[in-house]
Short mmCIF file of C-alpha atoms in Angstrom, two decimals:
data_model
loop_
_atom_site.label_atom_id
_atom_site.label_comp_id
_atom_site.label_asym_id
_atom_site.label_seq_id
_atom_site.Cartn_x
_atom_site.Cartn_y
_atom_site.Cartn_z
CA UNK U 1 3.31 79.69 86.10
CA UNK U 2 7.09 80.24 86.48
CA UNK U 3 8.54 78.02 88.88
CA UNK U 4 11.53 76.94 90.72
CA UNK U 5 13.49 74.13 92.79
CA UNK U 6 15.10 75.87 96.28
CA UNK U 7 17.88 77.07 94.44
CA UNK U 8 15.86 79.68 92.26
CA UNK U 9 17.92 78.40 89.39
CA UNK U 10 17.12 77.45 86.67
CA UNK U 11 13.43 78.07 86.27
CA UNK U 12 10.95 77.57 84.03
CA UNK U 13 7.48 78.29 82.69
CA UNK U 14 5.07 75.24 83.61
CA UNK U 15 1.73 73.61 84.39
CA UNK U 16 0.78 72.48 87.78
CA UNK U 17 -1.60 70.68 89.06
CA UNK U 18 -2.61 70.10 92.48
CA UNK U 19 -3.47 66.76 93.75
CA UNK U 20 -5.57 65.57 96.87
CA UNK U 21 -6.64 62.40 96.34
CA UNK U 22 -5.70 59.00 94.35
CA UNK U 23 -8.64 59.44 91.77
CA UNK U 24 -7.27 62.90 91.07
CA UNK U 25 -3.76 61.47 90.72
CA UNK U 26 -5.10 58.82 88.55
CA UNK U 27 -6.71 61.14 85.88
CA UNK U 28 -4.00 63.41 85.54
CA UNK U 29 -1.42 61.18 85.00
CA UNK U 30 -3.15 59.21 82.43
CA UNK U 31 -4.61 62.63 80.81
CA UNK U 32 -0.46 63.44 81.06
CA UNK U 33 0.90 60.25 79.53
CA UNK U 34 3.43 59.86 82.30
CA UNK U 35 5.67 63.68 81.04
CA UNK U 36 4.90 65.24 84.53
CA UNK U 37 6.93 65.56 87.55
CA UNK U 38 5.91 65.33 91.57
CA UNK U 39 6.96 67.80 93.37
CA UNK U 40 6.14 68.28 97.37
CA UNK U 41 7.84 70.94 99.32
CA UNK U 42 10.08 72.46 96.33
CA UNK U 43 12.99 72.29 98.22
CA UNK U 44 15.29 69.92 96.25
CA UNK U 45 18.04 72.18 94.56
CA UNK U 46 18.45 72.23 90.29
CA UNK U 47 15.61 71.46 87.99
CA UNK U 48 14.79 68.14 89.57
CA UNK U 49 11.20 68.82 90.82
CA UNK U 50 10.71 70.86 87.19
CA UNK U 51 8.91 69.53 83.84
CA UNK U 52 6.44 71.16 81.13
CA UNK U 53 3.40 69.19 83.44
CA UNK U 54 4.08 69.62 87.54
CA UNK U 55 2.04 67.46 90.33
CA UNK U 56 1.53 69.23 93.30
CA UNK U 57 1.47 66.72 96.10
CA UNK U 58 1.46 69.34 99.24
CA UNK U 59 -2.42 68.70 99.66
CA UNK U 60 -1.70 65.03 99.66
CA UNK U 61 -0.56 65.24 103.34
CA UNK U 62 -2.61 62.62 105.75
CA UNK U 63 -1.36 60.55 108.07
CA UNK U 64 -2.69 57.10 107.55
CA UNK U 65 -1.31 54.90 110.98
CA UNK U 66 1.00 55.23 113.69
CA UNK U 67 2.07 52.15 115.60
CA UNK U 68 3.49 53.68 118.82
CA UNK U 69 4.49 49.97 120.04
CA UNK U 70 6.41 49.07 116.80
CA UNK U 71 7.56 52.20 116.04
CA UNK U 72 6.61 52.53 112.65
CA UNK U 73 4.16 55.38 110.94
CA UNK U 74 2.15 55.55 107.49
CA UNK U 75 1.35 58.50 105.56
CA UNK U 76 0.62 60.26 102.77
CA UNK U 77 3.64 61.26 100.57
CA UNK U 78 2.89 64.74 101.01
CA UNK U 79 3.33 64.63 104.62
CA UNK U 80 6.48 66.66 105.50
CA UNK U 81 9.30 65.59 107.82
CA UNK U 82 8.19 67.93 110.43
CA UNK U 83 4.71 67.44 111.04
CA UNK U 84 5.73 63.53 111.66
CA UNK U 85 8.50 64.64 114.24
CA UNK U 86 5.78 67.00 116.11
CA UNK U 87 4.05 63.28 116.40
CA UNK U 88 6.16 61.00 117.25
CA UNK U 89 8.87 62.80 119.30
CA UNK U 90 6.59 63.10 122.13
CA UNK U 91 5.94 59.50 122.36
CA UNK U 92 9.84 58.65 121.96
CA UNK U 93 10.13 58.22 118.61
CA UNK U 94 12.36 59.99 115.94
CA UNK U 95 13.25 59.61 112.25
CA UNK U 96 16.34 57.26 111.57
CA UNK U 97 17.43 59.46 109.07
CA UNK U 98 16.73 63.05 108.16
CA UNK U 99 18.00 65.60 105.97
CA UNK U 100 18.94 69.24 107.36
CA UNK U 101 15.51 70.50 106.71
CA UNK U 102 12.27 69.54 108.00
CA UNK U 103 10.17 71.17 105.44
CA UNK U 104 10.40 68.13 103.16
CA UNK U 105 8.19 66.17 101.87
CA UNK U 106 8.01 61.47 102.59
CA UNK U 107 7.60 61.23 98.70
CA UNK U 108 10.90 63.65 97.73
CA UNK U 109 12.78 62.05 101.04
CA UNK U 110 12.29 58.64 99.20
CA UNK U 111 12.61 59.97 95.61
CA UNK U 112 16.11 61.58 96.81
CA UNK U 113 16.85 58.79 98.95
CA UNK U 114 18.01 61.74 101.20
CA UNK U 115 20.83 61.49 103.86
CA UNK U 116 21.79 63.12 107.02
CA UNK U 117 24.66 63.15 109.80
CA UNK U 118 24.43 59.86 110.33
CA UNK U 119 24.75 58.34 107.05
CA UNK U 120 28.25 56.96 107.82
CA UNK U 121 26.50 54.19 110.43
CA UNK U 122 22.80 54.36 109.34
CA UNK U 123 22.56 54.68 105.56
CA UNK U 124 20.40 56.61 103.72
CA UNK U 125 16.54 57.26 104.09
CA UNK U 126 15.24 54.38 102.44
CA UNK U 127 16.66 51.80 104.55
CA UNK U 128 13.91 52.67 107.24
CA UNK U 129 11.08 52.40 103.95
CA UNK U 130 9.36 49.10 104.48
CA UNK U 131 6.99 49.76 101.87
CA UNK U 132 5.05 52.58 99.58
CA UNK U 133 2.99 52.82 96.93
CA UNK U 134 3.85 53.92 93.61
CA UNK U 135 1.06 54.80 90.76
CA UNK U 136 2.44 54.21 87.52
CA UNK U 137 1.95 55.81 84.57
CA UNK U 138 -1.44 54.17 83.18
CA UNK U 139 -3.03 54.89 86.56
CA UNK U 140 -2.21 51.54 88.53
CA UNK U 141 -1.12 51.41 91.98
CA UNK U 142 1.47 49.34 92.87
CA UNK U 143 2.96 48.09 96.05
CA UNK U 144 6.18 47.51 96.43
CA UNK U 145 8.94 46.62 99.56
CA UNK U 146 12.19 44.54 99.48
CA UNK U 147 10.14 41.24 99.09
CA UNK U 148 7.43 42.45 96.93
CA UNK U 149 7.96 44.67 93.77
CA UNK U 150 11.65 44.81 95.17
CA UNK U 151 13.19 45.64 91.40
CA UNK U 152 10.27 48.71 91.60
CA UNK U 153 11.11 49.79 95.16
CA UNK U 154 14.89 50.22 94.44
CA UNK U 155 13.94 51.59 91.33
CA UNK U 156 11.96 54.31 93.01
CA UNK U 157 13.86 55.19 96.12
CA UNK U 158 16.45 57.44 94.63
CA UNK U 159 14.71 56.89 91.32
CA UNK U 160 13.74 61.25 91.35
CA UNK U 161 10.54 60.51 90.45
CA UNK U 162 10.85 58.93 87.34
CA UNK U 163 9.42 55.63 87.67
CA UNK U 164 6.48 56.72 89.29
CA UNK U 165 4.32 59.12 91.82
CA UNK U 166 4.71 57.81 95.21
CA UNK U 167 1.45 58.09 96.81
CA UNK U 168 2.09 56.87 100.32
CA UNK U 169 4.60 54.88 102.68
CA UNK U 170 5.65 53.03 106.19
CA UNK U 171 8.56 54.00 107.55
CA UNK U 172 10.37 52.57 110.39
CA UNK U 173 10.94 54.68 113.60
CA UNK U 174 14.13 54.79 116.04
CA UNK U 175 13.36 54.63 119.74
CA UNK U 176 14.55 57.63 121.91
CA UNK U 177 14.88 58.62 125.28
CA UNK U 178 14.48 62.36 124.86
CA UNK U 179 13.33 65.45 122.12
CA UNK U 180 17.47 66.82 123.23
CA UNK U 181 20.69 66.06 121.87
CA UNK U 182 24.14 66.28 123.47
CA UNK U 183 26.34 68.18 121.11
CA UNK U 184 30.01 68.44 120.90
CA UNK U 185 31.67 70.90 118.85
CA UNK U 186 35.72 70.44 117.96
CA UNK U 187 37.54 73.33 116.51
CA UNK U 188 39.59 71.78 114.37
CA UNK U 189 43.05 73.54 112.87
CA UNK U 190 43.08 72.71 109.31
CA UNK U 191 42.05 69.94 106.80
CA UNK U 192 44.69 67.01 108.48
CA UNK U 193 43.50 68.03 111.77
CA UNK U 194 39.53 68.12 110.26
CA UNK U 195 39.67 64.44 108.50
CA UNK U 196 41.43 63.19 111.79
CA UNK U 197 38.55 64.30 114.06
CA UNK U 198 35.99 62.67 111.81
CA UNK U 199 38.30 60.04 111.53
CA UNK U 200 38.14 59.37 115.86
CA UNK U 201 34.26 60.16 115.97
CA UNK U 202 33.73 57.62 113.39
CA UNK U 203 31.05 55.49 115.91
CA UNK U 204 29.11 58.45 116.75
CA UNK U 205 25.45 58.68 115.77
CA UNK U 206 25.58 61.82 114.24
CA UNK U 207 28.63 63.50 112.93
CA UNK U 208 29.23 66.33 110.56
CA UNK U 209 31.51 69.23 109.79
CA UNK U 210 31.33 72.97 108.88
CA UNK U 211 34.24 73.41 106.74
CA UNK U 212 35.86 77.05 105.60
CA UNK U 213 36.65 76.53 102.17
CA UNK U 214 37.69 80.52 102.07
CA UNK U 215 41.02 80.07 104.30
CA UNK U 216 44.06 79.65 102.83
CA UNK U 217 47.37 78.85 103.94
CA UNK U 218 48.17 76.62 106.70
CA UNK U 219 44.85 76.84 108.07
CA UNK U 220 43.34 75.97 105.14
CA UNK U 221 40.69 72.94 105.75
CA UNK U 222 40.05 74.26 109.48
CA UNK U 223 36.39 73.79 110.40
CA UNK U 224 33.90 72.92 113.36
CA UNK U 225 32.87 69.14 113.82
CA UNK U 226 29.59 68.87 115.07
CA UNK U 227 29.24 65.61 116.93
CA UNK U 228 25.94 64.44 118.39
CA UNK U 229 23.90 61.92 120.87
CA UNK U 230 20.03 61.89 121.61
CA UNK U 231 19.83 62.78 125.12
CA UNK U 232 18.85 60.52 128.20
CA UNK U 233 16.89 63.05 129.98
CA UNK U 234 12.99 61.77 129.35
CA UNK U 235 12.13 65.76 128.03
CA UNK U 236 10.02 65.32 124.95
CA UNK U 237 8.73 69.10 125.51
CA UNK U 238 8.58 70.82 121.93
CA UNK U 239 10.42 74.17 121.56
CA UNK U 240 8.79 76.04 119.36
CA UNK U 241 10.75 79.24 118.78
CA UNK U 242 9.53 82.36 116.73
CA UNK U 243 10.15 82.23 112.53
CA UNK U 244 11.96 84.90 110.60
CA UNK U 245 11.23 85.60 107.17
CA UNK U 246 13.45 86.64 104.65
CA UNK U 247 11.43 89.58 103.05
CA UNK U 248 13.78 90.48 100.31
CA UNK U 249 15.74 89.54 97.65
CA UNK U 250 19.33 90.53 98.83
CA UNK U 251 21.49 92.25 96.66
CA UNK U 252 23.84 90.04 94.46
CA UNK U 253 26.67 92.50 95.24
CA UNK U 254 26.60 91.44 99.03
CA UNK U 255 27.58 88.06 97.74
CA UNK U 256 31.56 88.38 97.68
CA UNK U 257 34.24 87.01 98.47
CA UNK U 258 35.13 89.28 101.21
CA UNK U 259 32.06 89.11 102.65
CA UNK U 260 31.86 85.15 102.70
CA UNK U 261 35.50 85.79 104.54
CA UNK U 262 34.13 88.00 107.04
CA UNK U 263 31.20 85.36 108.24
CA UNK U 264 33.40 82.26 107.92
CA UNK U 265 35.64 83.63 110.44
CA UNK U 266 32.92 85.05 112.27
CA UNK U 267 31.50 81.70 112.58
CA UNK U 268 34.63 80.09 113.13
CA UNK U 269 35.39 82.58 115.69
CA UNK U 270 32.44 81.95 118.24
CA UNK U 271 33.75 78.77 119.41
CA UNK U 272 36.49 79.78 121.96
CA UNK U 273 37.99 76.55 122.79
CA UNK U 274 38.94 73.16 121.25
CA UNK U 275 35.84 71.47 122.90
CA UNK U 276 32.72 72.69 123.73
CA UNK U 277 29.97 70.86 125.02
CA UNK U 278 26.07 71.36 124.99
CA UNK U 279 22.67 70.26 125.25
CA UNK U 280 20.37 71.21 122.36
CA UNK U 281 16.42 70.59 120.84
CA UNK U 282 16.39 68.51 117.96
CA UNK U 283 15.19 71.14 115.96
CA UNK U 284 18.22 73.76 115.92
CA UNK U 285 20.66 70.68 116.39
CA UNK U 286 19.51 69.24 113.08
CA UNK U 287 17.69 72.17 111.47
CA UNK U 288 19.17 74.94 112.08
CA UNK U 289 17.68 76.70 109.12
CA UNK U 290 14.74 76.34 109.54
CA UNK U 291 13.81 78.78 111.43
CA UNK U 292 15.25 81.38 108.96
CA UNK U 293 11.82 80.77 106.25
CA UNK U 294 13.18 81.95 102.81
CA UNK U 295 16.25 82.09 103.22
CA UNK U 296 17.40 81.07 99.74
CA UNK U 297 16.45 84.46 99.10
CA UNK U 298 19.58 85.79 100.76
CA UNK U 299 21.23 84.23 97.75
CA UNK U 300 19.64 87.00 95.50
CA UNK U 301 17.77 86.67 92.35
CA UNK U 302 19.86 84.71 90.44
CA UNK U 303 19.79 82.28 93.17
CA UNK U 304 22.71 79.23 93.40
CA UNK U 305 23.91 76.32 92.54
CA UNK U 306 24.94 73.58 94.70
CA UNK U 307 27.07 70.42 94.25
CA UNK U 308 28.26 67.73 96.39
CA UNK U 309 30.30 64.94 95.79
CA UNK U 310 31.45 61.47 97.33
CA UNK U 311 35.13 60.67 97.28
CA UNK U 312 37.12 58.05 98.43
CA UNK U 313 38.66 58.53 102.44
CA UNK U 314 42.22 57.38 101.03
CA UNK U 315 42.03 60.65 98.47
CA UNK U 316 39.69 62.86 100.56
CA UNK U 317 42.33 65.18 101.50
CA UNK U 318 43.98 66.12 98.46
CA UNK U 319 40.47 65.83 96.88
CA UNK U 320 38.93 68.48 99.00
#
């Protein structure tokens, strides 16, 4: 079948096969020889989740414990981010880190060692893995933590998949008082004005910021800093709002430079002040996507590329 990471680019013509169980996983990767790939959700950008041989992990999606006093939870790799939060957030419990989409899968979180708006204070998601289990090539399970397998366990987290198929993992909760965040959004001016804010907001839990890279001229850099706090409120109600789909491919011609002008300042625009405060569910606060399904397609056939880089704070400026 022809497949894809979330990017729709590249793709390629492949093999998949879909695993429930550890015997399963077992005989295919010793039929395989090791040249396959796990994939979960699909939603990592490039050709990362792509080889000749795929492993379809989705199916492998149990939960396996959930210490409510500890605040730790075990599950499959398959598991996605958001079936743990509709879990533990009710019992005051959230993930320490997250990326901005829920629809991924424990295995590619760890594989990716993914971050999220608080990776300036918190690090990355596998600080909060105390251990998993990895099934190397000639079918062997192997667990590993920081003080057991520890070369295989930093090896793995980050490691894309290529040292092994994570089966399973424990992963270490952070306490909450509430399913809300307090959000406050600062308009900033331009790029000095952006790096500053981030700059002052530095202790926050959760800080991030919406940059236009379209403007030019002395506003060039301006953006909205989006900086957050779980709430104190004792509301762990879950707000489940409707789902648009994306039903179509949209026309590559919409993608344009005037266009992309248009919405940055139209996004820009909506805040009306330098501050604005408000209280928010976790879900649009860090997901805010999500409840667009598809919506790579709006990116057209072709689909998209995506970088990012890390640069250092003394350079960032005339970097960016």
């Amino acid at each position: 079948m022809q497949l894809a990471g979330w990017g729709r680019y590249p793709s390629s013509e492949v093999r998949v096969t879909t695993i429930r169980t550890e015997d399963d996983l077992a005989r295919t990767l010793r039929q395989a020889n090791g040249l396959c790939i796990a994939r979960g959700m699909g939603r990592s950008y490039g050709d990362s989740s792509l080889a000749p041989h795929v492993i379809d992990l989705r199916q492998h999606d149990h939960f396996l414990g959930f210490d409510s006093d500890r605040g730790t939870v075990r599950c499959d790799a398959g598991a996605t981010l958001a079936a743990i939060l509709e879990v533990i957030v009710p019992r005051g419990w959230f993930l320490p880190v997250t990326p901005g989409t829920g629809f991924v899968s424990v295995g590619g979180a760890i594989a990716s060692d993914v971050h999220g708006k608080n990776h300036h204070r918190d690090g990355s998601f596998a600080d909060f893995v105390e251990s998993l289990r990895v099934m190397i090539p000639n079918g062997e399970l192997v667990t590993c933590s920081e003080g057991e397998n520890a070369e295989l366990f930093h090896a793995t987290a980050g490691g894309m998949g290529l040292c092994g198929i994570i089966v399973d993992a424990d992963l270490k909760l952070r306490r909450i008082q509430s399913g809300f965040v307090d959000e406050r959004i600062v308009k900033t001016s331009d790029l000095c004005d952006t790096l500053a804010c981030l700059d002052e907001n530095d202790q926050a839990t959760y800080v991030v910021a919406w940059l236009d890279a379209n403007k030019r001229g002395t506003a060039r850099g301006r953006a909205l800093v989006m900086i957050g706090e779980h709430a104190q409120d004792d509301d762990f109600k879950i707000h489940r709002k409707p789902h648009v789909r994306v039903p179509f491919d949209l026309p590559s011609m919409c993608l344009n430079r005037l266009v992309m002008r248009l919405f940055n300042s139209l996004y820009y625009e909506r805040i009306r002040t330098r501050t604005t405060t408000r209280r928010t569910h976790y879900e649009p606060y860090f997901y805010p996507l999500d409840r667009l399904r598809d919506w790579n397609r709006l990116y057209g056939r072709a689909g998209l590329l995506q970088h990012q880089s890390v640069v250092p704070r003394a350079s960032a400026g005339e970097a960016i």
